[in-house]
Amino acid sequence: MYFSDFKMIDINGYPCFLTRTGYTGEDGFEISVPAENALDLTKAIMEKGEGKIRLTGLGARDSLRLEAGLCLYGNDLEQHITPIEAGLAWTISKRRRAEGGFLGADVIQKQIQDGPARRRVGLIASGAPPRGHCEILDLSEKVIGEVTSGGFSPCLKKNIAMGYVSSGNHKNGTKLKVSVRGRISDAVITKMPFVPSKYHKPAEGA
């Protein structure tokens, strides 16, 4: 199976959907199993893993997807944020961009032409880890945006975050500040993903 593959197979005798979407940013598999078989399948996987598999929770999922620069709906995306502001223009086909005719097309087409007023960026910060709703400041400490997700990166051993800043303050390498519980610390805009993905993809021409 390659990245984005999907199969319907039996696992441990249970009918399951198996996908390889790596939605955490890792090259991972996702198993959808009937609810009544979930506990038995989990136990079987743990036993067959011979100590090499561990249970984990949403904290690990969140740090992984943040390191991969992936948005979480309700944090980094919501109904008032457009794909252009979020840096997700690739989700809109060229035909759609040109023809419009979909909900929000008037706003999105204008943003494609003129540029959005705000943009999603990645940050590496010193001091305490920035969290959602922390203010992003310019060097004169004027508020120019807000953090939407943030925390400590286990891979980089640094505090990372993503958020939205006003256009003109979004270039990689731009030095900024963040306010975390009233304390101001230095930050710099950094290209995402923070940690490159290693999805299993077929070779060119395969």
Coordinates of N, CA and C in Angstrom, one line a residue:
M1 N 0.8 -1.2 0.0 CA 0.0 0.0 0.0 C 0.9 1.2 0.0
Y2 N 0.5 2.2 -0.8 CA 1.2 3.5 -0.9 C 0.4 4.6 -0.2
F3 N 0.9 5.7 -0.1 CA 0.3 6.9 0.5 C -1.1 7.1 -0.1
S4 N -2.1 7.3 0.7 CA -3.5 7.5 0.2 C -4.2 6.3 -0.3
D5 N -3.6 5.1 -0.2 CA -4.3 3.9 -0.6 C -5.4 3.5 0.4
F6 N -6.4 2.8 0.0 CA -7.5 2.4 0.8 C -7.9 1.0 0.4
K7 N -8.1 0.1 1.4 CA -8.5 -1.3 1.2 C -9.6 -1.7 2.2
M8 N -10.4 -2.6 1.7 CA -11.4 -3.3 2.6 C -10.9 -4.7 2.8
I9 N -10.5 -5.0 4.1 CA -9.9 -6.3 4.3 C -10.4 -6.8 5.7
D10 N -10.2 -8.1 5.9 CA -10.4 -8.7 7.2 C -9.1 -8.6 8.0
I11 N -9.2 -8.1 9.2 CA -8.1 -8.1 10.1 C -8.5 -8.8 11.4
N12 N -7.8 -9.9 11.7 CA -8.1 -10.7 12.9 C -9.5 -11.3 12.8
G13 N -10.0 -11.4 11.6 CA -11.3 -12.0 11.4 C -12.5 -10.9 11.3
Y14 N -12.1 -9.6 11.4 CA -13.1 -8.6 11.4 C -13.1 -7.8 10.1
P15 N -14.2 -7.4 9.6 CA -14.2 -6.6 8.3 C -13.7 -5.2 8.7
C16 N -12.7 -4.7 8.0 CA -12.1 -3.4 8.4 C -11.8 -2.6 7.1
F17 N -11.8 -1.3 7.3 CA -11.3 -0.3 6.3 C -9.8 -0.1 6.7
L18 N -8.9 -0.2 5.8 CA -7.5 0.0 6.1 C -7.0 1.1 5.1
T19 N -6.5 2.2 5.7 CA -6.0 3.3 4.9 C -4.6 3.6 5.2
R20 N -3.9 4.3 4.3 CA -2.5 4.8 4.6 C -2.4 6.2 4.3
T21 N -3.1 7.0 5.0 CA -3.2 8.5 4.7 C -2.2 9.3 5.5
G22 N -1.7 8.7 6.6 CA -0.7 9.4 7.4 C -1.2 10.8 7.9
Y23 N -2.4 10.8 8.4 CA -3.0 12.1 8.7 C -2.4 12.8 9.9
T24 N -1.5 12.1 10.6 CA -0.7 12.8 11.7 C 0.5 13.4 11.1
G25 N 0.9 13.1 9.9 CA 2.1 13.6 9.3 C 3.1 12.4 9.3
E26 N 2.8 11.4 10.0 CA 3.7 10.2 10.0 C 3.2 9.2 8.9
D27 N 4.1 8.3 8.4 CA 3.7 7.3 7.4 C 2.9 6.2 8.2
G28 N 1.6 6.5 8.5 CA 0.9 5.6 9.3 C -0.3 5.0 8.6
F29 N -0.8 3.9 9.3 CA -2.0 3.3 8.8 C -3.2 3.6 9.8
E30 N -4.4 3.6 9.2 CA -5.6 3.9 10.0 C -6.5 2.7 9.8
I31 N -7.0 2.1 10.9 CA -7.9 1.0 10.8 C -9.3 1.4 11.3
S32 N -10.3 1.3 10.5 CA -11.7 1.5 11.0 C -12.3 0.1 11.1
V33 N -12.8 -0.2 12.4 CA -13.3 -1.5 12.7 C -14.7 -1.4 13.3
P34 N -15.5 -2.3 13.1 CA -16.9 -2.3 13.8 C -16.7 -2.1 15.3
A35 N -17.5 -1.2 15.9 CA -17.3 -0.9 17.3 C -17.3 -2.1 18.2
E36 N -18.1 -3.1 17.9 CA -18.2 -4.3 18.8 C -16.9 -5.1 18.8
N37 N -16.0 -4.9 17.7 CA -14.8 -5.6 17.6 C -13.5 -4.8 18.0
A38 N -13.7 -3.6 18.3 CA -12.6 -2.6 18.5 C -11.7 -3.1 19.7
L39 N -12.2 -3.5 20.8 CA -11.4 -3.8 21.9 C -10.6 -5.1 21.7
D40 N -11.3 -6.1 21.1 CA -10.6 -7.4 20.8 C -9.5 -7.2 19.8
L41 N -9.7 -6.4 18.8 CA -8.7 -6.1 17.8 C -7.5 -5.4 18.4
T42 N -7.8 -4.4 19.2 CA -6.7 -3.7 19.9 C -5.9 -4.6 20.7
K43 N -6.5 -5.5 21.5 CA -5.8 -6.5 22.3 C -4.9 -7.4 21.4
A44 N -5.5 -7.8 20.3 CA -4.7 -8.7 19.4 C -3.5 -8.0 18.8
I45 N -3.7 -6.8 18.4 CA -2.5 -6.0 17.8 C -1.5 -5.8 18.9
M46 N -1.9 -5.5 20.1 CA -0.9 -5.3 21.2 C -0.1 -6.6 21.5
E47 N -0.8 -7.7 21.5 CA -0.2 -9.0 21.8 C 0.8 -9.4 20.7
K48 N 0.3 -9.2 19.4 CA 1.2 -9.6 18.3 C 2.4 -8.6 18.1
G49 N 2.3 -7.4 18.7 CA 3.3 -6.5 18.6 C 4.5 -6.8 19.5
E50 N 4.4 -7.8 20.4 CA 5.4 -8.3 21.2 C 6.2 -7.2 21.9
G51 N 5.5 -6.2 22.4 CA 6.1 -5.1 23.2 C 6.6 -4.0 22.3
K52 N 6.5 -4.1 21.0 CA 7.0 -3.0 20.1 C 5.9 -2.0 19.8
I53 N 4.7 -2.2 20.2 CA 3.6 -1.3 19.9 C 3.1 -0.8 21.3
R54 N 2.8 0.5 21.3 CA 2.3 1.1 22.5 C 1.1 1.9 22.2
L55 N 0.2 2.0 23.2 CA -1.0 2.8 23.1 C -0.6 4.3 23.3
T56 N -1.2 5.2 22.6 CA -0.9 6.6 22.8 C -2.2 7.4 22.7
G57 N -2.1 8.7 22.9 CA -3.4 9.5 22.9 C -3.3 10.7 22.0
L58 N -4.2 11.6 22.2 CA -4.4 12.7 21.3 C -3.2 13.7 21.4
G59 N -2.5 13.7 22.6 CA -1.4 14.6 22.8 C -0.3 14.3 21.7
A60 N 0.0 13.0 21.5 CA 1.0 12.6 20.6 C 0.5 12.9 19.1
R61 N -0.8 12.6 18.9 CA -1.3 12.9 17.6 C -1.2 14.4 17.3
D62 N -1.4 15.3 18.3 CA -1.4 16.7 18.1 C 0.0 17.2 17.8
S63 N 1.0 16.7 18.5 CA 2.4 17.1 18.3 C 2.9 16.7 16.9
L64 N 2.5 15.5 16.5 CA 2.9 15.0 15.2 C 2.3 15.8 14.1
R65 N 1.0 16.1 14.1 CA 0.4 16.8 13.0 C 0.9 18.3 13.0
L66 N 1.3 18.8 14.2 CA 1.8 20.2 14.2 C 3.2 20.2 13.6
E67 N 4.0 19.2 13.9 CA 5.4 19.1 13.3 C 5.2 19.0 11.8
A68 N 4.2 18.4 11.3 CA 4.0 18.2 9.9 C 3.3 19.4 9.3
G69 N 2.9 20.4 10.1 CA 2.3 21.6 9.6 C 0.9 21.4 9.1
L70 N 0.2 20.4 9.6 CA -1.2 20.1 9.2 C -2.2 20.8 10.1
C71 N -3.2 21.3 9.5 CA -4.3 22.0 10.1 C -5.2 21.1 10.9
L72 N -5.8 21.6 12.0 CA -6.8 20.9 12.7 C -8.0 21.8 12.7
Y73 N -9.2 21.2 12.2 CA -10.4 22.0 12.1 C -10.8 22.4 13.5
G74 N -11.2 23.6 13.7 CA -11.6 24.1 15.0 C -10.5 24.9 15.7
N75 N -9.2 24.6 15.2 CA -8.1 25.4 15.6 C -7.5 26.3 14.5
D76 N -7.0 25.6 13.5 CA -6.3 26.3 12.4 C -7.2 26.6 11.2
L77 N -8.4 25.9 11.2 CA -9.4 26.1 10.1 C -10.7 26.2 10.8
E78 N -11.6 27.0 10.2 CA -13.0 27.1 10.6 C -13.7 27.9 9.5
Q79 N -15.0 28.1 9.6 CA -15.8 28.6 8.5 C -15.4 30.0 8.0
H80 N -14.7 30.7 8.9 CA -14.4 32.1 8.5 C -13.0 32.2 8.0
I81 N -12.3 31.1 7.8 CA -10.9 31.1 7.2 C -11.0 30.5 5.8
T82 N -10.4 31.1 4.9 CA -10.5 30.6 3.5 C -9.3 29.7 3.2
P83 N -9.4 28.9 2.2 CA -8.2 28.0 1.8 C -7.0 28.9 1.4
I84 N -7.3 30.1 0.9 CA -6.2 31.0 0.4 C -5.4 31.5 1.7
E85 N -6.2 31.9 2.7 CA -5.5 32.4 3.9 C -4.7 31.3 4.6
A86 N -5.3 30.1 4.5 CA -4.6 29.0 5.2 C -3.5 28.4 4.4
G87 N -3.2 28.9 3.2 CA -2.1 28.3 2.4 C -2.5 27.0 1.8
L88 N -3.8 26.8 1.5 CA -4.3 25.5 1.0 C -5.0 25.7 -0.4
A89 N -4.5 26.6 -1.2 CA -5.0 26.9 -2.5 C -5.0 25.6 -3.4
W90 N -4.1 24.7 -3.1 CA -3.9 23.5 -3.9 C -5.2 22.6 -3.8
T91 N -6.0 22.9 -2.8 CA -7.3 22.1 -2.7 C -8.3 22.5 -3.7
I92 N -8.1 23.6 -4.4 CA -9.1 24.2 -5.3 C -8.5 23.9 -6.7
S93 N -9.2 23.2 -7.6 CA -8.7 22.9 -8.9 C -8.6 24.2 -9.7
K94 N -7.8 24.1 -10.8 CA -7.5 25.2 -11.6 C -8.8 25.7 -12.3
R95 N -9.6 24.7 -12.7 CA -10.9 25.0 -13.4 C -11.8 25.8 -12.4
R96 N -11.9 25.3 -11.2 CA -12.7 26.0 -10.2 C -12.3 27.4 -9.9
R97 N -11.0 27.5 -9.8 CA -10.4 28.9 -9.6 C -10.8 29.8 -10.7
A98 N -10.8 29.3 -11.9 CA -11.1 30.2 -13.1 C -12.6 30.4 -13.2
E99 N -13.4 29.4 -13.1 CA -14.8 29.4 -13.4 C -15.6 29.9 -12.2
G100 N -15.2 29.6 -11.0 CA -16.0 30.0 -9.8 C -17.2 29.1 -9.8
G101 N -18.4 29.7 -9.4 CA -19.6 28.9 -9.3 C -19.8 28.0 -8.1
F102 N -18.9 28.2 -7.1 CA -19.1 27.5 -5.8 C -19.3 28.4 -4.7
L103 N -19.7 27.9 -3.5 CA -19.9 28.8 -2.4 C -18.6 29.5 -2.0
G104 N -18.7 30.8 -1.8 CA -17.5 31.5 -1.4 C -16.6 31.9 -2.6
A105 N -17.0 31.6 -3.8 CA -16.1 31.8 -4.9 C -15.8 33.3 -5.1
D106 N -16.7 34.2 -4.8 CA -16.4 35.6 -5.0 C -15.3 36.1 -4.1
V107 N -15.3 35.6 -2.8 CA -14.3 35.9 -1.9 C -12.9 35.3 -2.3
I108 N -13.0 34.0 -2.6 CA -11.7 33.3 -2.9 C -11.1 33.8 -4.2
Q109 N -11.9 34.0 -5.2 CA -11.3 34.5 -6.5 C -10.6 35.9 -6.3
K110 N -11.2 36.7 -5.4 CA -10.6 38.0 -5.2 C -9.3 37.9 -4.4
Q111 N -9.3 36.9 -3.4 CA -8.1 36.7 -2.7 C -7.0 36.1 -3.5
I112 N -7.3 35.3 -4.5 CA -6.3 34.7 -5.4 C -5.7 35.9 -6.2
Q113 N -6.6 36.8 -6.7 CA -6.1 37.9 -7.5 C -5.3 38.9 -6.7
D114 N -5.9 39.3 -5.6 CA -5.3 40.5 -4.8 C -4.5 40.1 -3.6
G115 N -4.6 38.8 -3.2 CA -3.9 38.3 -2.0 C -4.8 38.5 -0.8
P116 N -4.7 37.6 0.2 CA -5.5 37.7 1.4 C -4.9 38.7 2.4
A117 N -5.8 39.1 3.3 CA -5.3 40.1 4.3 C -4.5 39.5 5.4
R118 N -4.7 38.1 5.5 CA -3.9 37.4 6.6 C -3.4 36.1 6.0
R119 N -2.4 35.5 6.6 CA -1.9 34.3 6.1 C -1.4 33.4 7.2
R120 N -1.6 32.1 7.0 CA -1.1 31.1 8.0 C 0.4 30.9 7.9
V121 N 1.1 30.9 9.1 CA 2.5 30.8 9.1 C 2.9 29.8 10.2
G122 N 4.2 29.4 10.1 CA 4.8 28.6 11.1 C 5.7 29.4 11.9
L123 N 5.9 29.1 13.2 CA 6.7 29.8 14.1 C 7.6 28.9 14.9
I124 N 8.8 29.3 15.1 CA 9.7 28.7 16.2 C 9.9 29.8 17.2
A125 N 9.6 29.4 18.5 CA 9.6 30.4 19.5 C 10.5 30.0 20.7
S126 N 11.1 31.0 21.3 CA 11.8 30.8 22.6 C 10.8 31.0 23.7
G127 N 11.3 30.8 25.0 CA 10.4 31.0 26.1 C 9.4 29.9 26.2
A128 N 8.2 30.2 26.8 CA 7.2 29.1 27.0 C 6.5 28.8 25.7
P129 N 6.1 27.6 25.5 CA 5.4 27.2 24.3 C 4.2 28.0 24.0
P130 N 4.1 28.6 22.8 CA 2.8 29.4 22.5 C 1.7 28.4 22.3
R131 N 0.5 28.8 22.8 CA -0.7 27.9 22.6 C -1.7 28.7 21.8
G132 N -2.9 28.1 21.5 CA -3.9 28.7 20.8 C -4.4 30.0 21.5
H133 N -4.6 31.0 20.7 CA -5.1 32.4 21.1 C -4.0 33.3 21.7
C134 N -2.8 32.8 21.8 CA -1.7 33.7 22.1 C -1.5 34.7 21.1
E135 N -1.2 36.0 21.5 CA -1.0 37.0 20.5 C 0.4 37.0 19.8
I136 N 0.4 37.2 18.5 CA 1.6 37.4 17.8 C 1.9 38.9 17.6
L137 N 3.1 39.3 17.9 CA 3.4 40.7 17.8 C 4.6 41.0 16.9
D138 N 4.6 42.2 16.3 CA 5.8 42.6 15.5 C 6.9 43.0 16.5
L139 N 8.0 43.5 16.0 CA 9.1 43.8 16.9 C 8.8 45.1 17.8
S140 N 7.8 45.9 17.3 CA 7.4 47.0 18.1 C 6.3 46.7 19.1
E141 N 6.0 45.3 19.2 CA 5.0 44.8 20.1 C 3.6 45.2 19.7
K142 N 3.4 45.5 18.5 CA 2.0 45.7 18.0 C 1.4 44.3 17.6
V143 N 0.2 44.1 18.0 CA -0.5 42.8 17.7 C -0.8 42.7 16.2
I144 N -0.2 41.6 15.5 CA -0.4 41.4 14.1 C -1.1 40.1 13.8
G145 N -1.4 39.3 14.8 CA -2.0 38.0 14.6 C -2.2 37.2 15.8
E146 N -2.5 35.9 15.6 CA -2.8 35.1 16.7 C -2.4 33.6 16.5
V147 N -1.9 33.0 17.5 CA -1.5 31.6 17.4 C -2.8 30.7 17.4
T148 N -2.8 29.7 16.5 CA -3.9 28.8 16.5 C -3.6 27.4 17.1
S149 N -2.4 27.0 16.9 CA -1.9 25.7 17.5 C -0.4 25.9 17.9
G150 N 0.0 25.3 19.0 CA 1.4 25.4 19.4 C 1.7 24.4 20.5
G151 N 3.0 24.1 20.6 CA 3.5 23.2 21.7 C 4.9 22.9 21.5
F152 N 5.4 22.0 22.3 CA 6.8 21.5 22.2 C 6.9 20.5 21.2
S153 N 8.0 20.6 20.3 CA 8.2 19.6 19.3 C 9.2 18.5 19.8
P154 N 8.7 17.3 20.0 CA 9.6 16.2 20.5 C 10.8 15.9 19.6
C155 N 10.5 16.1 18.2 CA 11.5 15.8 17.2 C 12.6 16.9 17.2
L156 N 12.2 18.1 17.2 CA 13.1 19.3 17.1 C 13.6 19.8 18.4
K157 N 13.0 19.4 19.5 CA 13.3 19.9 20.8 C 13.2 21.4 20.9
K158 N 12.2 21.9 20.2 CA 12.0 23.4 20.2 C 10.5 23.6 20.3
N159 N 10.1 24.8 20.7 CA 8.7 25.2 20.7 C 8.3 25.7 19.4
I160 N 7.2 25.1 18.8 CA 6.7 25.4 17.5 C 5.3 25.8 17.6
A161 N 4.8 26.6 16.6 CA 3.4 27.0 16.6 C 3.0 27.3 15.1
M162 N 1.7 27.4 14.9 CA 1.2 28.0 13.7 C 0.1 29.0 14.0
G163 N -0.1 29.9 13.2 CA -1.1 30.9 13.4 C -1.3 31.8 12.2
Y164 N -2.0 32.9 12.4 CA -2.3 33.8 11.3 C -1.7 35.2 11.6
V165 N -1.1 35.8 10.6 CA -0.5 37.1 10.8 C -1.0 37.9 9.6
S166 N -1.0 39.2 9.7 CA -1.4 40.1 8.6 C -0.4 40.0 7.5
S167 N -0.9 40.1 6.3 CA 0.0 40.0 5.1 C 1.0 41.1 5.2
G168 N 2.2 40.7 4.7 CA 3.3 41.7 4.8 C 4.3 41.3 6.0
N169 N 3.7 40.5 6.9 CA 4.5 40.0 8.0 C 4.7 38.5 8.0
H170 N 4.5 37.9 6.8 CA 4.4 36.5 6.7 C 5.6 35.8 6.0
K171 N 6.6 36.6 5.7 CA 7.8 36.0 5.0 C 8.6 35.1 5.9
N172 N 9.2 34.0 5.4 CA 10.0 33.2 6.1 C 11.2 34.0 6.7
G173 N 11.6 33.7 7.9 CA 12.7 34.4 8.5 C 12.4 35.7 9.2
T174 N 11.1 36.2 9.1 CA 10.7 37.4 9.7 C 10.7 37.2 11.2
K175 N 11.3 38.1 11.9 CA 11.4 38.0 13.4 C 10.2 38.7 14.0
L176 N 9.6 38.0 15.0 CA 8.4 38.5 15.6 C 8.5 38.3 17.1
K177 N 7.4 38.5 17.8 CA 7.3 38.1 19.2 C 6.0 37.5 19.5
V178 N 5.9 36.7 20.6 CA 4.7 36.1 21.0 C 4.4 36.4 22.4
S179 N 3.2 36.6 22.8 CA 2.8 36.8 24.2 C 2.2 35.6 24.8
V180 N 2.8 35.0 25.8 CA 2.3 33.8 26.4 C 2.1 34.0 27.9
R181 N 0.8 34.1 28.2 CA 0.4 34.4 29.6 C 1.1 35.7 30.1
G182 N 1.1 36.7 29.3 CA 1.6 38.0 29.6 C 3.1 38.1 29.5
R183 N 3.8 37.1 29.2 CA 5.3 37.2 29.0 C 5.6 37.2 27.5
I184 N 6.4 38.1 27.1 CA 6.7 38.2 25.7 C 8.1 37.6 25.4
S185 N 8.1 36.8 24.3 CA 9.4 36.1 23.9 C 9.5 36.2 22.4
D186 N 10.8 35.9 22.0 CA 11.1 36.0 20.6 C 10.6 34.8 19.8
A187 N 10.3 35.1 18.5 CA 9.9 34.1 17.6 C 10.3 34.4 16.2
V188 N 10.4 33.4 15.3 CA 10.7 33.7 13.9 C 9.8 32.8 13.0
I189 N 9.4 33.4 11.9 CA 8.6 32.6 11.0 C 9.4 31.6 10.3
T190 N 8.9 30.4 10.2 CA 9.7 29.3 9.7 C 8.8 28.5 8.7
K191 N 9.4 28.0 7.6 CA 8.7 27.3 6.6 C 8.2 26.0 7.2
M192 N 7.0 25.6 6.8 CA 6.4 24.3 7.2 C 6.4 23.4 6.0
P193 N 6.5 22.0 6.3 CA 6.4 21.4 7.6 C 7.7 21.6 8.4
F194 N 7.5 21.6 9.7 CA 8.7 21.8 10.6 C 9.6 20.5 10.4
V195 N 8.9 19.4 10.4 CA 9.6 18.1 10.2 C 9.1 17.5 8.9
P196 N 10.0 17.2 7.9 CA 9.6 16.7 6.6 C 8.9 15.4 6.7
S197 N 7.8 15.2 5.9 CA 7.1 13.9 5.9 C 7.9 12.9 5.1
K198 N 7.6 11.6 5.5 CA 8.3 10.5 4.8 C 7.2 9.5 4.3
Y199 N 6.2 10.0 3.6 CA 5.1 9.1 3.2 C 5.7 8.1 2.1
H200 N 5.1 6.9 2.2 CA 5.5 5.8 1.2 C 4.8 6.0 -0.1
K201 N 5.5 6.5 -1.1 CA 4.9 6.8 -2.4 C 5.5 5.9 -3.5
P202 N 4.8 5.6 -4.5 CA 5.4 4.9 -5.6 C 6.4 5.6 -6.3
A203 N 7.4 4.9 -6.9 CA 8.5 5.6 -7.6 C 7.9 6.2 -8.9
E204 N 8.7 7.3 -9.3 CA 8.2 8.0 -10.5 C 8.0 7.0 -11.7
G205 N 6.9 7.1 -12.4 CA 6.6 6.3 -13.5 C 6.1 4.9 -13.2
A206 N 6.0 4.6 -11.9 CA 5.5 3.3 -11.5 C 4.0 3.2 -11.6

